[in-house]
């Protein structure tokens, strides 16, 4: 079987002062390759690997400019290989392209999860991880969901007892829902009261005698 050229995704950053932010992000989509053969030089990258489904991946890339091999890193997962390649020359300008050859290659694509325009890279620097693709977890560009802390960021939600909602049955007619329990929980959340009194209207639930109709009195006038 002839070797298969893997899909290659790339993005970049440039910085003339901080060399750690003068890098190429490179991803080779080679799923299920257990033991890839990788050779990285200052001007090129070669990759070979056999997948569990019988595909043999192979590719050779000649870079537009030199990279610093000693300060470049890569990691491998079941979905592919991820590189952070340090550009050897630190400068503000982007590389005009990834490869030395100007031809268009069908397998080479922009990594839109990592790409930012050259004049916007300073704003994006805070979201970048230049320490070896940390946090990717085999899924480039997928930030973690940490920090929600059980909805701690939502005011008043800490005291909500979700068991009070257990009888809602998917909201199907609200069968079994204890509204008194729910209203009690809502009060603990700092939510405003509901009902006529909350709007300044008379409360119809007051059954005092003052609001009963007057009793009928028999007409005792003598008849002529």
Short mmCIF file of C-alpha atoms in Angstrom, two decimals:
data_model
loop_
_atom_site.label_atom_id
_atom_site.label_comp_id
_atom_site.label_asym_id
_atom_site.label_seq_id
_atom_site.Cartn_x
_atom_site.Cartn_y
_atom_site.Cartn_z
CA UNK A 1 0.00 0.00 0.00
CA UNK A 2 1.34 3.43 -0.94
CA UNK A 3 2.11 5.82 1.95
CA UNK A 4 -0.56 8.34 2.86
CA UNK A 5 0.31 12.03 3.25
CA UNK A 6 -1.19 13.25 6.54
CA UNK A 7 -3.06 16.49 6.96
CA UNK A 8 -0.81 19.26 8.29
CA UNK A 9 -2.17 22.22 10.28
CA UNK A 10 -0.05 25.23 11.15
CA UNK A 11 -0.09 28.66 12.79
CA UNK A 12 2.60 31.01 14.04
CA UNK A 13 3.63 33.82 16.36
CA UNK A 14 6.53 36.26 16.09
CA UNK A 15 8.42 38.30 18.67
CA UNK A 16 11.79 40.01 18.46
CA UNK A 17 12.24 40.30 22.23
CA UNK A 18 10.76 37.12 23.73
CA UNK A 19 12.15 34.16 21.78
CA UNK A 20 9.71 31.79 23.49
CA UNK A 21 6.91 33.62 21.66
CA UNK A 22 8.59 33.34 18.27
CA UNK A 23 7.23 29.96 17.25
CA UNK A 24 5.47 27.75 14.72
CA UNK A 25 2.53 25.60 15.87
CA UNK A 26 2.44 22.44 13.76
CA UNK A 27 0.02 19.50 13.89
CA UNK A 28 0.24 16.25 11.95
CA UNK A 29 -3.11 14.45 11.94
CA UNK A 30 -1.98 10.83 12.11
CA UNK A 31 -4.57 8.90 14.14
CA UNK A 32 -3.73 5.59 15.79
CA UNK A 33 0.00 5.72 15.06
CA UNK A 34 1.66 4.10 18.06
CA UNK A 35 5.37 4.49 17.28
CA UNK A 36 6.07 7.32 14.85
CA UNK A 37 9.53 7.96 13.40
CA UNK A 38 10.31 11.67 13.65
CA UNK A 39 13.41 13.44 12.42
CA UNK A 40 13.69 17.18 13.02
CA UNK A 41 16.53 19.35 11.67
CA UNK A 42 17.06 23.09 11.46
CA UNK A 43 15.46 23.19 8.03
CA UNK A 44 13.19 20.14 7.76
CA UNK A 45 10.86 17.63 9.35
CA UNK A 46 10.32 14.03 8.29
CA UNK A 47 7.65 11.69 9.67
CA UNK A 48 6.82 8.01 9.20
CA UNK A 49 4.31 5.90 11.06
CA UNK A 50 1.94 2.97 10.66
CA UNK A 51 -1.57 3.19 12.05
CA UNK A 52 -3.56 0.36 13.61
CA UNK A 53 -5.92 0.27 10.61
CA UNK A 54 -3.09 -0.44 8.17
CA UNK A 55 -2.37 3.07 6.87
CA UNK A 56 1.26 4.07 6.47
CA UNK A 57 1.71 7.81 6.96
CA UNK A 58 4.75 9.56 5.54
CA UNK A 59 5.70 13.19 4.92
CA UNK A 60 8.74 15.44 4.54
CA UNK A 61 8.59 19.20 5.04
CA UNK A 62 11.28 21.75 4.18
CA UNK A 63 10.74 24.93 6.18
CA UNK A 64 10.75 28.47 4.86
CA UNK A 65 13.46 29.43 7.36
CA UNK A 66 15.55 27.78 10.08
CA UNK A 67 14.25 26.64 13.44
CA UNK A 68 15.98 26.14 16.77
CA UNK A 69 15.87 22.37 17.22
CA UNK A 70 17.13 22.39 20.81
CA UNK A 71 14.30 24.68 21.94
CA UNK A 72 11.55 23.02 19.91
CA UNK A 73 9.21 20.46 21.45
CA UNK A 74 6.62 17.91 20.36
CA UNK A 75 4.05 15.61 21.94
CA UNK A 76 2.29 12.53 20.62
CA UNK A 77 -1.24 11.25 21.18
CA UNK A 78 -3.62 8.80 19.55
CA UNK A 79 -4.81 11.57 17.22
CA UNK A 80 -1.52 12.94 15.97
CA UNK A 81 1.75 14.73 16.72
CA UNK A 82 1.88 18.33 17.93
CA UNK A 83 4.96 20.55 17.57
CA UNK A 84 6.03 23.91 18.93
CA UNK A 85 8.94 24.86 16.70
CA UNK A 86 11.07 27.80 17.84
CA UNK A 87 12.04 30.08 14.98
CA UNK A 88 15.80 30.59 14.97
CA UNK A 89 15.63 34.27 14.00
CA UNK A 90 13.67 36.38 16.43
CA UNK A 91 11.81 39.17 14.67
CA UNK A 92 8.41 40.82 14.61
CA UNK A 93 7.43 39.80 11.07
CA UNK A 94 5.63 36.57 10.32
CA UNK A 95 7.02 33.99 7.96
CA UNK A 96 5.21 34.52 4.64
CA UNK A 97 4.53 30.77 4.50
CA UNK A 98 5.50 27.56 6.27
CA UNK A 99 7.44 25.86 3.48
CA UNK A 100 10.34 26.95 1.33
CA UNK A 101 8.45 25.92 -1.80
CA UNK A 102 5.84 28.46 -2.91
CA UNK A 103 3.52 25.82 -4.34
CA UNK A 104 0.10 25.17 -2.85
CA UNK A 105 -0.27 21.78 -1.17
CA UNK A 106 -3.65 20.18 -0.58
CA UNK A 107 -2.54 18.62 2.71
CA UNK A 108 -1.34 21.92 4.24
CA UNK A 109 -4.01 23.97 6.03
CA UNK A 110 -4.24 26.87 8.44
CA UNK A 111 -4.86 25.93 12.06
CA UNK A 112 -7.69 28.37 12.76
CA UNK A 113 -7.80 27.33 16.43
CA UNK A 114 -4.29 28.78 16.82
CA UNK A 115 -4.01 31.38 14.10
CA UNK A 116 -4.19 35.12 14.76
CA UNK A 117 -3.33 37.97 12.43
CA UNK A 118 0.13 39.44 12.74
CA UNK A 119 -1.12 42.78 14.10
CA UNK A 120 -3.35 41.06 16.70
CA UNK A 121 -0.89 38.60 18.22
CA UNK A 122 -0.11 40.76 21.27
CA UNK A 123 -3.75 40.61 22.36
CA UNK A 124 -3.80 36.83 21.86
CA UNK A 125 -0.54 36.20 23.73
CA UNK A 126 -2.29 35.73 27.09
CA UNK A 127 -4.24 32.75 25.73
CA UNK A 128 -1.25 30.99 24.20
CA UNK A 129 0.64 28.14 25.81
CA UNK A 130 4.21 28.11 24.50
CA UNK A 131 5.44 25.45 26.91
CA UNK A 132 4.93 22.38 24.75
CA UNK A 133 1.24 22.37 23.80
CA UNK A 134 0.12 22.10 27.41
CA UNK A 135 -3.60 21.72 27.96
CA UNK A 136 -4.29 20.37 24.47
CA UNK A 137 -5.08 16.87 25.67
CA UNK A 138 -5.04 15.55 22.11
CA UNK A 139 -7.51 18.20 21.02
CA UNK A 140 -5.72 21.34 19.81
CA UNK A 141 -7.41 24.60 20.61
CA UNK A 142 -9.90 23.10 23.09
CA UNK A 143 -9.62 25.06 26.35
CA UNK A 144 -10.56 23.30 29.57
CA UNK A 145 -13.78 23.87 31.43
CA UNK A 146 -12.07 24.47 34.77
CA UNK A 147 -13.09 27.36 36.92
CA UNK A 148 -16.84 26.84 36.99
CA UNK A 149 -16.63 25.45 40.51
CA UNK A 150 -20.12 24.07 40.71
CA UNK A 151 -21.64 27.23 39.25
CA UNK A 152 -19.96 29.25 41.98
CA UNK A 153 -19.86 32.21 39.62
CA UNK A 154 -23.64 32.53 39.68
CA UNK A 155 -24.82 34.63 42.63
CA UNK A 156 -27.21 32.94 45.00
CA UNK A 157 -26.90 29.48 43.48
CA UNK A 158 -24.86 28.00 46.35
CA UNK A 159 -27.91 27.31 48.50
CA UNK A 160 -30.10 25.81 45.80
CA UNK A 161 -31.34 22.34 46.66
CA UNK A 162 -31.81 20.65 43.29
CA UNK A 163 -33.70 17.85 44.98
CA UNK A 164 -36.63 20.25 45.18
CA UNK A 165 -36.82 20.05 41.41
CA UNK A 166 -36.67 16.28 41.22
CA UNK A 167 -40.43 15.92 40.91
CA UNK A 168 -40.67 18.09 37.82
CA UNK A 169 -40.44 15.05 35.58
CA UNK A 170 -38.88 16.89 32.66
CA UNK A 171 -41.37 19.80 33.16
CA UNK A 172 -44.13 17.61 31.86
CA UNK A 173 -47.02 19.45 33.46
CA UNK A 174 -44.86 20.10 36.54
CA UNK A 175 -46.35 16.98 38.08
CA UNK A 176 -45.21 16.34 41.63
CA UNK A 177 -43.43 19.69 41.95
CA UNK A 178 -43.55 21.12 45.48
CA UNK A 179 -43.89 24.84 44.77
CA UNK A 180 -43.63 25.73 48.45
CA UNK A 181 -40.23 24.03 48.62
CA UNK A 182 -39.17 25.73 45.42
CA UNK A 183 -40.30 29.15 46.64
CA UNK A 184 -38.36 28.60 49.85
CA UNK A 185 -35.23 27.79 47.88
CA UNK A 186 -35.74 30.84 45.66
CA UNK A 187 -35.90 33.01 48.76
CA UNK A 188 -32.49 31.68 49.78
CA UNK A 189 -31.13 32.71 46.40
CA UNK A 190 -31.97 36.34 47.02
CA UNK A 191 -34.68 36.33 44.38
CA UNK A 192 -37.56 38.82 44.76
CA UNK A 193 -40.87 37.56 46.18
CA UNK A 194 -43.68 36.71 43.85
CA UNK A 195 -47.43 37.17 44.07
CA UNK A 196 -49.78 40.16 44.37
CA UNK A 197 -48.08 41.56 47.48
CA UNK A 198 -44.82 41.88 45.56
CA UNK A 199 -46.59 44.24 43.13
CA UNK A 200 -48.35 46.33 45.77
CA UNK A 201 -51.78 44.80 45.04
CA UNK A 202 -54.28 43.53 47.63
CA UNK A 203 -53.71 39.97 48.67
CA UNK A 204 -56.85 37.98 47.74
CA UNK A 205 -55.85 35.21 50.09
CA UNK A 206 -56.99 37.23 53.16
CA UNK A 207 -60.39 35.74 54.20
CA UNK A 208 -61.21 38.29 56.95
CA UNK A 209 -64.86 39.17 57.73
CA UNK A 210 -64.36 42.70 56.41
CA UNK A 211 -64.32 41.41 52.86
CA UNK A 212 -67.43 39.16 53.20
CA UNK A 213 -70.72 40.34 51.59
CA UNK A 214 -73.20 41.91 54.09
CA UNK A 215 -75.81 39.64 55.61
CA UNK A 216 -79.36 39.96 54.29
CA UNK A 217 -81.85 41.39 56.84
CA UNK A 218 -85.54 40.42 56.66
CA UNK A 219 -87.94 43.24 55.83
CA UNK A 220 -89.96 43.70 59.09
CA UNK A 221 -92.13 46.60 57.83
CA UNK A 222 -95.84 45.82 58.63
CA UNK A 223 -97.89 45.04 55.65
CA UNK A 224 -100.86 47.26 54.96
#
